[in-house]
Structure formats: C-alpha cells, structure tokens
Short mmCIF file of C-alpha atoms in Angstrom, two decimals:
data_model
loop_
_atom_site.label_atom_id
_atom_site.label_comp_id
_atom_site.label_asym_id
_atom_site.label_seq_id
_atom_site.Cartn_x
_atom_site.Cartn_y
_atom_site.Cartn_z
CA MET A 1 -22.64 14.32 12.61
CA SER A 2 -21.16 10.98 11.50
CA SER A 3 -17.37 10.64 11.53
CA ALA A 4 -15.51 9.95 8.34
CA GLY A 5 -13.79 6.63 7.83
CA GLU A 6 -10.22 6.22 9.00
CA LEU A 7 -7.38 4.24 7.51
CA LYS A 8 -3.99 4.05 9.23
CA VAL A 9 -1.15 1.67 9.97
CA GLU A 10 -0.19 0.92 13.55
CA GLY A 11 2.93 -1.22 13.59
CA ASN A 12 2.08 -4.47 11.87
CA ARG A 13 -1.66 -3.84 12.00
CA LEU A 14 -3.97 -2.01 9.61
CA VAL A 15 -6.66 -0.04 11.48
CA LEU A 16 -9.99 0.64 9.75
CA SER A 17 -12.58 2.68 11.66
CA GLY A 18 -15.36 5.23 11.28
CA ASN A 19 -18.04 5.27 8.62
CA TRP A 20 -17.16 3.70 5.28
CA THR A 21 -20.17 5.05 3.42
CA LEU A 22 -20.94 6.89 0.19
CA PRO A 23 -20.66 10.47 1.64
CA HIS A 24 -17.05 9.71 2.60
CA TYR A 25 -16.18 7.78 -0.56
CA ALA A 26 -13.96 10.44 -2.16
CA ASP A 27 -12.01 11.07 1.04
CA LEU A 28 -11.48 7.35 1.68
CA ARG A 29 -10.44 6.79 -1.93
CA SER A 30 -7.73 9.45 -1.61
CA ARG A 31 -6.54 7.92 1.69
CA ILE A 32 -6.27 4.49 0.10
CA SER A 33 -4.29 5.94 -2.79
CA ALA A 34 -1.93 7.69 -0.34
CA VAL A 35 -1.24 4.58 1.78
CA HIS A 36 1.45 2.39 0.25
CA ILE A 37 1.43 -0.94 2.08
CA ASP A 38 1.49 -4.61 1.25
CA THR A 39 -1.98 -5.63 2.37
CA SER A 40 -1.11 -9.31 1.96
CA SER A 41 1.32 -8.99 4.91
CA VAL A 42 -1.00 -7.12 7.28
CA PHE A 43 -4.59 -8.18 6.50
CA ASP A 44 -4.26 -11.22 8.77
CA LYS A 45 -3.83 -8.79 11.66
CA THR A 46 -6.74 -6.65 10.53
CA ASN A 47 -10.44 -6.84 11.31
CA LEU A 48 -13.46 -4.79 10.41
CA GLU A 49 -14.96 -4.58 13.89
CA GLU A 50 -14.10 -0.88 14.38
CA ILE A 51 -15.96 0.18 11.23
CA ASP A 52 -19.19 1.76 12.48
CA GLN A 53 -21.18 1.92 9.25
CA LEU A 54 -20.53 0.19 5.94
CA ASP A 55 -22.45 0.37 2.67
CA THR A 56 -21.77 -0.94 -0.82
CA ALA A 57 -19.56 2.05 -1.68
CA GLY A 58 -17.38 1.37 1.34
CA ALA A 59 -17.35 -2.35 0.57
CA SER A 60 -16.09 -1.66 -2.95
CA LEU A 61 -13.23 0.34 -1.41
CA LEU A 62 -12.37 -2.61 0.83
CA VAL A 63 -12.25 -4.86 -2.26
CA GLU A 64 -9.98 -2.32 -3.95
CA LEU A 65 -7.74 -2.16 -0.86
CA PHE A 66 -7.35 -5.87 -0.15
CA GLY A 67 -8.19 -7.43 -3.51
CA VAL A 68 -10.78 -10.13 -4.06
CA ARG A 69 -8.74 -12.90 -2.46
CA GLY A 70 -7.71 -10.78 0.50
CA ILE A 71 -11.20 -9.53 1.38
CA LYS A 72 -12.62 -13.04 1.03
CA GLN A 73 -10.05 -14.39 3.49
CA LEU A 74 -10.57 -11.44 5.81
CA ILE A 75 -14.34 -11.88 6.13
CA SER A 76 -13.98 -15.67 6.43
CA THR A 77 -11.63 -15.36 9.43
CA ASP A 78 -13.54 -12.54 11.17
CA ALA A 79 -15.95 -14.46 13.38
CA ALA A 80 -17.33 -11.28 14.98
CA MET A 81 -18.64 -9.86 11.70
CA SER A 82 -22.41 -9.80 11.39
CA ARG A 83 -24.10 -11.97 8.83
CA GLU A 84 -25.72 -8.96 7.11
CA ARG A 85 -22.37 -7.21 6.64
CA ARG A 86 -20.71 -10.39 5.37
CA ASP A 87 -23.53 -10.98 2.85
CA MET A 88 -23.30 -7.40 1.61
CA ILE A 89 -19.54 -7.65 1.09
CA ASN A 90 -19.98 -10.95 -0.74
CA ILE A 91 -22.51 -9.36 -3.10
CA VAL A 92 -20.09 -6.51 -3.84
CA ILE A 93 -17.30 -9.04 -4.42
CA GLN A 94 -19.43 -10.93 -6.93
CA SER A 95 -20.29 -7.76 -8.83
CA LEU A 96 -16.65 -6.62 -8.94
CA ASP A 97 -15.07 -10.05 -9.40
CA ASN A 98 -14.77 -9.74 -13.16
CA ASP A 99 -12.84 -6.50 -12.85
CA ALA A 100 -10.87 -7.38 -9.71
CA THR A 101 -9.71 -10.85 -10.73
CA PRO A 102 -7.27 -9.84 -13.51
CA GLU A 103 -5.65 -7.31 -11.18
CA SER A 104 -5.38 -9.60 -8.17
CA GLN A 105 -4.06 -12.62 -10.09
CA ALA A 106 -0.59 -12.58 -11.54
CA GLY A 107 0.56 -14.88 -14.30
CA PHE A 108 -1.21 -17.91 -15.68
CA ASP A 109 -3.50 -19.88 -13.38
CA VAL A 110 -4.49 -23.33 -14.62
CA ARG A 111 -7.48 -23.51 -12.28
CA VAL A 112 -8.85 -20.18 -13.49
CA SER A 113 -8.43 -21.22 -17.13
CA LEU A 114 -10.15 -24.55 -16.51
CA ALA A 115 -12.96 -22.83 -14.64
CA ARG A 116 -13.42 -20.36 -17.49
CA MET A 117 -13.47 -23.20 -20.02
CA GLY A 118 -15.97 -25.11 -17.89
CA ARG A 119 -18.28 -22.10 -17.70
CA ARG A 120 -18.18 -21.74 -21.47
CA ILE A 121 -18.94 -25.43 -21.99
CA VAL A 122 -21.85 -25.28 -19.55
CA HIS A 123 -23.14 -22.16 -21.32
CA ALA A 124 -22.90 -23.88 -24.72
CA VAL A 125 -24.75 -26.96 -23.41
CA ASN A 126 -27.47 -24.76 -21.90
CA GLN A 127 -27.83 -22.91 -25.20
CA LEU A 128 -28.15 -26.21 -27.06
CA MET A 129 -30.79 -27.49 -24.64
CA LEU A 130 -32.70 -24.22 -24.95
CA LEU A 131 -32.56 -24.46 -28.75
CA ILE A 132 -33.83 -28.07 -28.66
CA GLY A 133 -36.68 -27.10 -26.33
CA PHE A 134 -37.60 -24.14 -28.52
CA GLY A 135 -37.58 -26.39 -31.59
CA GLY A 136 -39.84 -28.93 -29.88
CA GLN A 137 -42.30 -26.22 -28.91
CA LEU A 138 -42.26 -24.88 -32.46
CA ILE A 139 -42.93 -28.30 -33.98
CA GLU A 140 -45.78 -28.86 -31.53
CA ILE A 141 -47.44 -25.58 -32.51
CA CYS A 142 -46.98 -26.29 -36.23
CA LEU A 143 -48.66 -29.69 -35.86
CA ALA A 144 -51.47 -28.14 -33.81
CA ILE A 145 -52.36 -25.48 -36.38
CA PHE A 146 -51.78 -27.68 -39.44
CA TRP A 147 -55.34 -29.03 -39.22
CA GLN A 148 -56.82 -25.57 -38.56
CA PRO A 149 -56.44 -23.42 -41.71
CA ARG A 150 -58.20 -20.48 -40.05
CA ARG A 151 -55.14 -20.11 -37.78
CA TRP A 152 -52.70 -19.92 -40.67
CA ARG A 153 -51.04 -16.49 -40.98
CA VAL A 154 -51.03 -16.44 -44.79
CA THR A 155 -50.41 -12.71 -45.17
CA SER A 156 -47.45 -12.79 -42.80
CA PHE A 157 -46.11 -15.91 -44.49
CA VAL A 158 -46.23 -14.34 -47.96
CA ALA A 159 -44.61 -11.13 -46.71
CA HIS A 160 -41.72 -13.01 -45.10
CA LEU A 161 -41.40 -15.30 -48.13
CA HIS A 162 -41.00 -12.23 -50.32
CA GLN A 163 -38.42 -10.75 -47.96
CA THR A 164 -36.50 -13.98 -47.40
CA GLY A 165 -36.69 -15.56 -50.84
CA LEU A 166 -37.41 -13.15 -53.67
CA ASN A 167 -35.27 -10.30 -52.36
CA ALA A 168 -32.33 -12.66 -51.79
CA LEU A 169 -32.37 -14.25 -55.25
CA PRO A 170 -30.07 -11.69 -56.98
CA ILE A 171 -27.28 -11.83 -54.39
CA VAL A 172 -27.40 -15.64 -54.18
CA ALA A 173 -27.29 -15.98 -57.96
CA LEU A 174 -24.44 -13.49 -58.33
CA LEU A 175 -22.31 -14.96 -55.55
CA SER A 176 -22.84 -18.54 -56.75
CA PHE A 177 -21.98 -17.53 -60.31
CA LEU A 178 -18.69 -15.98 -59.18
CA VAL A 179 -17.79 -18.89 -56.91
CA GLY A 180 -18.56 -21.31 -59.74
CA ALA A 181 -16.16 -19.43 -61.99
CA VAL A 182 -13.45 -19.51 -59.30
CA VAL A 183 -13.91 -23.25 -58.72
CA ALA A 184 -13.62 -23.86 -62.47
CA PHE A 185 -10.41 -21.80 -62.67
CA LEU A 186 -8.84 -23.65 -59.74
CA GLY A 187 -9.97 -27.05 -60.99
CA ALA A 188 -8.63 -26.39 -64.46
CA THR A 189 -5.27 -25.26 -63.04
CA VAL A 190 -4.83 -28.50 -61.08
CA LEU A 191 -6.30 -30.88 -63.69
CA GLU A 192 -4.23 -29.38 -66.50
CA ASP A 193 -1.11 -31.06 -65.08
CA PHE A 194 -2.79 -34.43 -65.63
CA GLY A 195 -4.31 -33.61 -69.02
CA ALA A 196 -7.79 -33.95 -67.53
CA THR A 197 -9.23 -30.45 -67.91
CA ILE A 198 -12.41 -31.97 -69.31
CA TYR A 199 -13.24 -33.12 -65.77
CA THR A 200 -13.53 -29.50 -64.66
CA VAL A 201 -17.19 -29.73 -65.67
CA ASN A 202 -17.66 -32.74 -63.37
CA LEU A 203 -15.89 -30.94 -60.52
CA VAL A 204 -18.11 -27.87 -60.76
CA ALA A 205 -21.29 -29.91 -61.11
CA PHE A 206 -20.49 -32.22 -58.19
CA SER A 207 -19.43 -29.41 -55.87
CA PHE A 208 -22.45 -27.21 -56.50
CA LEU A 209 -25.08 -29.92 -56.59
CA ARG A 210 -23.91 -31.53 -53.34
CA GLU A 211 -22.36 -28.73 -51.28
CA PHE A 212 -21.72 -25.22 -52.58
CA GLY A 213 -25.19 -24.45 -53.88
CA VAL A 214 -27.02 -25.06 -50.61
CA MET A 215 -24.11 -23.94 -48.41
CA LEU A 216 -23.70 -20.53 -50.04
CA ALA A 217 -27.45 -19.95 -49.96
CA ALA A 218 -27.68 -21.01 -46.30
CA ILE A 219 -24.76 -18.83 -45.19
CA LEU A 220 -26.15 -15.82 -47.04
CA VAL A 221 -29.57 -16.39 -45.51
CA ALA A 222 -28.00 -16.81 -42.06
CA GLY A 223 -26.28 -13.45 -42.35
CA ARG A 224 -29.13 -11.66 -44.08
CA THR A 225 -32.36 -13.09 -42.68
CA ALA A 226 -31.50 -14.62 -39.29
CA SER A 227 -30.16 -11.25 -38.19
CA ALA A 228 -33.31 -9.56 -39.46
CA TYR A 229 -35.53 -11.99 -37.52
CA THR A 230 -33.57 -11.35 -34.32
CA ALA A 231 -33.63 -7.57 -34.75
CA GLN A 232 -37.36 -7.52 -35.54
CA ILE A 233 -38.44 -9.68 -32.60
CA GLY A 234 -35.87 -8.08 -30.30
CA SER A 235 -37.17 -4.59 -31.12
CA MET A 236 -40.73 -5.76 -30.53
CA LYS A 237 -39.70 -7.15 -27.16
CA ALA A 238 -37.89 -3.91 -26.28
CA ASN A 239 -41.06 -1.96 -27.13
CA GLU A 240 -43.15 -4.42 -25.07
CA GLU A 241 -45.11 -5.46 -28.17
CA VAL A 242 -44.52 -9.14 -27.37
CA ASP A 243 -46.06 -8.61 -23.93
CA ALA A 244 -48.99 -6.84 -25.59
CA ILE A 245 -49.53 -9.86 -27.86
CA ARG A 246 -49.68 -12.14 -24.82
CA THR A 247 -52.05 -9.72 -23.08
CA LEU A 248 -54.42 -9.99 -26.04
CA GLY A 249 -54.50 -13.75 -25.57
CA LEU A 250 -52.45 -14.50 -28.68
CA SER A 251 -49.40 -16.74 -28.94
CA PRO A 252 -46.15 -14.97 -29.95
CA MET A 253 -44.87 -18.30 -31.25
CA GLU A 254 -47.86 -18.72 -33.53
CA LEU A 255 -47.98 -15.08 -34.57
CA LEU A 256 -44.29 -14.24 -34.96
CA VAL A 257 -42.25 -17.44 -35.24
CA VAL A 258 -44.28 -19.90 -37.33
CA PRO A 259 -44.73 -17.63 -40.40
CA ARG A 260 -41.03 -16.76 -40.39
CA VAL A 261 -39.91 -20.37 -40.07
CA MET A 262 -42.31 -21.61 -42.75
CA ALA A 263 -41.23 -18.83 -45.10
CA MET A 264 -37.59 -19.78 -44.58
CA VAL A 265 -38.29 -23.49 -45.13
CA VAL A 266 -39.97 -22.71 -48.46
CA ALA A 267 -37.49 -20.05 -49.59
CA LEU A 268 -34.14 -21.73 -48.92
CA PRO A 269 -34.66 -24.74 -51.27
CA ILE A 270 -35.54 -22.25 -54.02
CA LEU A 271 -32.42 -20.22 -53.24
CA ALA A 272 -30.32 -23.40 -53.13
CA LEU A 273 -31.62 -24.42 -56.56
CA THR A 274 -30.79 -20.95 -57.85
CA GLY A 275 -27.30 -21.24 -56.41
CA MET A 276 -26.76 -24.65 -58.02
CA VAL A 277 -27.81 -23.44 -61.44
CA SER A 278 -25.86 -20.17 -61.19
CA GLY A 279 -22.70 -21.92 -59.99
CA ILE A 280 -22.82 -24.46 -62.82
CA VAL A 281 -23.44 -21.67 -65.32
CA GLY A 282 -20.47 -19.70 -63.99
CA GLY A 283 -18.20 -22.75 -64.15
CA SER A 284 -19.45 -23.68 -67.61
CA LEU A 285 -18.75 -20.18 -68.87
CA VAL A 286 -15.14 -20.49 -67.75
CA CYS A 287 -14.91 -23.90 -69.44
CA ILE A 288 -16.24 -22.46 -72.69
CA VAL A 289 -14.06 -19.35 -72.69
CA SER A 290 -10.79 -20.63 -71.19
CA LEU A 291 -10.75 -24.38 -71.79
CA ASP A 292 -12.37 -24.49 -75.25
CA ILE A 293 -15.00 -26.99 -74.11
CA ALA A 294 -18.08 -26.67 -76.29
CA LEU A 295 -21.50 -26.09 -74.74
CA PRO A 296 -23.03 -29.30 -76.26
CA GLN A 297 -20.18 -31.28 -74.70
CA ILE A 298 -20.84 -29.69 -71.31
CA LEU A 299 -24.54 -30.51 -71.55
CA HIS A 300 -23.71 -34.09 -72.54
CA ILE A 301 -21.45 -34.50 -69.49
CA LEU A 302 -24.10 -33.08 -67.19
CA GLN A 303 -26.73 -35.39 -68.62
CA GLU A 304 -24.76 -38.61 -68.86
CA ARG A 305 -22.19 -38.52 -66.06
CA ILE A 306 -23.83 -36.50 -63.28
CA GLY A 307 -26.43 -38.56 -61.46
CA VAL A 308 -29.59 -36.95 -60.16
CA ILE A 309 -28.79 -38.39 -56.72
CA HIS A 310 -26.29 -35.53 -56.21
CA PHE A 311 -29.07 -33.01 -56.67
CA TYR A 312 -31.26 -34.87 -54.19
CA VAL A 313 -28.43 -34.96 -51.64
CA GLY A 314 -27.89 -31.21 -51.90
CA ILE A 315 -31.51 -30.08 -51.94
CA SER A 316 -32.48 -32.39 -49.05
CA LYS A 317 -30.28 -30.38 -46.70
CA ALA A 318 -31.96 -27.05 -47.50
CA PRO A 319 -35.14 -27.47 -45.39
CA VAL A 320 -33.10 -28.62 -42.39
CA PHE A 321 -30.74 -25.65 -42.67
CA ALA A 322 -33.70 -23.31 -43.10
CA PHE A 323 -35.49 -24.61 -40.02
CA VAL A 324 -32.38 -24.29 -37.83
CA ILE A 325 -31.46 -20.82 -39.11
CA ALA A 326 -34.97 -19.42 -38.64
CA MET A 327 -35.30 -21.03 -35.22
CA ILE A 328 -32.01 -19.55 -34.00
CA GLY A 329 -32.91 -16.11 -35.33
CA CYS A 330 -36.29 -16.09 -33.58
CA LEU A 331 -34.94 -17.56 -30.33
CA GLU A 332 -32.20 -14.93 -30.08
CA GLY A 333 -34.85 -12.26 -30.64
CA PHE A 334 -36.87 -13.54 -27.67
CA LYS A 335 -33.71 -13.61 -25.52
CA THR A 336 -33.09 -9.87 -25.80
CA ARG A 337 -33.45 -7.93 -22.57
CA GLY A 338 -35.02 -4.71 -23.83
CA SER A 339 -32.06 -2.47 -24.63
CA ALA A 340 -30.52 -1.49 -27.95
CA GLN A 341 -27.20 -3.02 -26.87
CA SER A 342 -28.88 -6.33 -26.10
CA VAL A 343 -30.57 -6.34 -29.52
CA GLY A 344 -27.19 -5.79 -31.19
CA GLU A 345 -25.47 -8.51 -29.16
CA HIS A 346 -28.14 -11.11 -29.86
CA THR A 347 -28.27 -10.18 -33.54
CA THR A 348 -24.54 -10.88 -33.79
CA SER A 349 -24.99 -14.08 -31.80
CA ALA A 350 -27.77 -15.24 -34.15
CA VAL A 351 -25.55 -14.86 -37.22
CA VAL A 352 -22.59 -16.63 -35.61
CA GLN A 353 -24.70 -19.50 -34.26
CA SER A 354 -26.56 -19.93 -37.55
CA ILE A 355 -23.41 -20.15 -39.66
CA PHE A 356 -21.79 -22.50 -37.13
CA MET A 357 -24.82 -24.79 -37.10
CA VAL A 358 -25.03 -24.81 -40.91
CA ILE A 359 -21.39 -25.89 -41.23
CA LEU A 360 -21.76 -28.45 -38.42
CA LEU A 361 -24.91 -30.00 -39.90
CA ASP A 362 -23.37 -30.03 -43.38
CA SER A 363 -20.34 -31.90 -42.03
CA ILE A 364 -22.56 -34.48 -40.35
CA ALA A 365 -24.64 -34.85 -43.51
CA ALA A 366 -21.52 -35.28 -45.66
CA ILE A 367 -20.26 -38.10 -43.45
CA PHE A 368 -23.70 -39.73 -43.41
CA PHE A 369 -24.17 -39.62 -47.19
CA MET A 370 -20.62 -40.87 -47.75
CA GLU A 371 -21.19 -43.86 -45.46
CA MET A 372 -24.50 -44.57 -47.21
CA GLY A 373 -22.78 -44.47 -50.61
CA TRP A 374 -25.03 -41.74 -51.98
#
C-alpha cells in the first residue's frame, strides 16, 4: 500500500516525502494548512528528491505551498529532478498562474503591468489581422460568385434584408426623431444668446446629414444585428451544423456570410436615409413649436443653404460601416468554441468591436472630408 505524503520542518529545512498524489490530496491539504512557516526562508534548503510519486494534484499543492515564484525557483535549482517531473510541474504552474499570481505578488509591479499591457496590444493586433484576412477572403468570394448568378443565395439575402432593414426601420426612425428634437433644443438654447435661433435649422440639418443619421443607424444595427449574426453562426457551430455544411462540400462563407453581409450593405444606407429624414423632421418640429419658425421658411433654408454634398458625405459612409459590422458579427460567430458561454462572450465582443470600429471609422472619415473641404 502506498504511503501518504509527508510534510514536516526539520530545523531550517522543509522535508517533503511520500506520495503526493490525488488519493492523499485531502490529507496533504490539511497538513499544509496546519503548517505555518515562511516558505521563502526555507525553500532554498528544500528539494523534491524524497517525493516518491507526484501527479498534477500534488503539483498543485506544491504551487499552493511555495507560490508560483517559489516553486519556479525550486525546480530550477534542483538539478536532480527528472525532466518529466519538471515539465509536469511547469504545466500545472501555467494553468494556475492566473490564480496564483495575484496572491504571490504584493503591491504594484511595473513589469507585470507592462507585460499585461503588451499582451493586450498583441491580442488587439492579432484580432485586427484576423479581421483583415477575413475581409479579404470575403471580398474574394464575392468577386468569384458575382459572375455566377446560379450561386447567388437570393432567398437567404431577402430574408436577412427583411430582418436587418425592414424590422429595424421603426426603432431607427423613432430614435433619430427624438435625437433630432434634443439637438434642436440644445442648439436653440445656445444660439438664443446670440440672437441666431434661425440657424437651429442649419445645425440639425448639418448634423444629421453628415453624422448623426448614419451613426445612429450604424450603432443600432451593431447592437441589434451584429449580435444576431454572431449568435446564429455561433449556435450553428455549437451544434456542428457548420461542420456539416463543409462535409456536404459547401462553403460556409458563401452560404452563411455573403448573404448576411450583402443584406447589411443594402439595408444600412436605407436606414441611414430614414435616420436623416426622421432627425430633420424631429428638429423641424421643435423649431416650429418652440421657435416660431414657419415650415416654408424651414424648407427654404434646407433647399437654399444646405448643399447636397453633406448628404453624399453621410450616405457614403453607410456601406463601409455595414460591411465592417456584418464582417465582425460573422467572424465572432465562427470564433465560438461550441459552448453557450462562448456564444455569449463572442456576442458581447461583436457588439463592442462593431461600435468601436464604427466610431473609429467615422472619426477617420470626418478628418478626411474636412481636409478635402467637402
């Protein structure tokens, strides 16, 4: 019968012996809890040679006893330790490092913070490269099937267009109407001090034609549709339906991604136009009711003082936003690992990434159009 593991202090030396294995885990755990020593002062006089058998359960107890730093130094200075045992302990350290590090490190460590920041930057760069590669593959497939109408998924395209565009029209129109009214109220409050309340109409028209109309529509679509794309494809991957599509010799990109992306590219400009019109109507209503600006005067300002270039600037951004939002939603769906938790995490990630990319691209576009004088 195998002997249980032993843990005792002999002078200035910590003695570990016996079998540190799963059957003795509970007993060893209680012994570790009962021994109150400063392992940092004795581990340099300790070795693991007297331990007969060691498995991952026993290795996790060693990590708990010495801490991540201590066990790393211990196995690095123990020349007699076998390579197999050292590799096993290193694997256990890696798996427990996230939990052990906060306990073993006291205070603020600049190196740890910089390492954490570096890992996040590397992760963000990898995500960007993956997104660019996915976009290139998507464009390649779209160009390949463009000249082959028999490969067009018209039914799927119409279904997603209905879901993405028609079903989103009421909420986009309502939200844009309310935001237009708020912008008119705020503009009138500021411009009243200068006796220029008439320019509230210009403010609302400029803001919705260039920015708010397409931005509100894109953000709503990012939260409403990108999450739906991720959840749909993620659930299909969890149910192994994506693997079944590949087994049948079909392309998941062509079958699942292209119709969704094309539907988004067609729907978002329509939603952006709806948002522009609704926002201007909401602002005009405030001007009529609160500022006593007549409707014919509002129409005259819109016709004579608001150039059509502002509409072109705003609507030109819609297809780009749509392509990026749909691409992120589909990519996050393919990245799920088959569990409900993974589907939820990637759905959240899709919404956050989509909104971030929309705001980033809009900022770049605003700088570009300003420098071009448009």
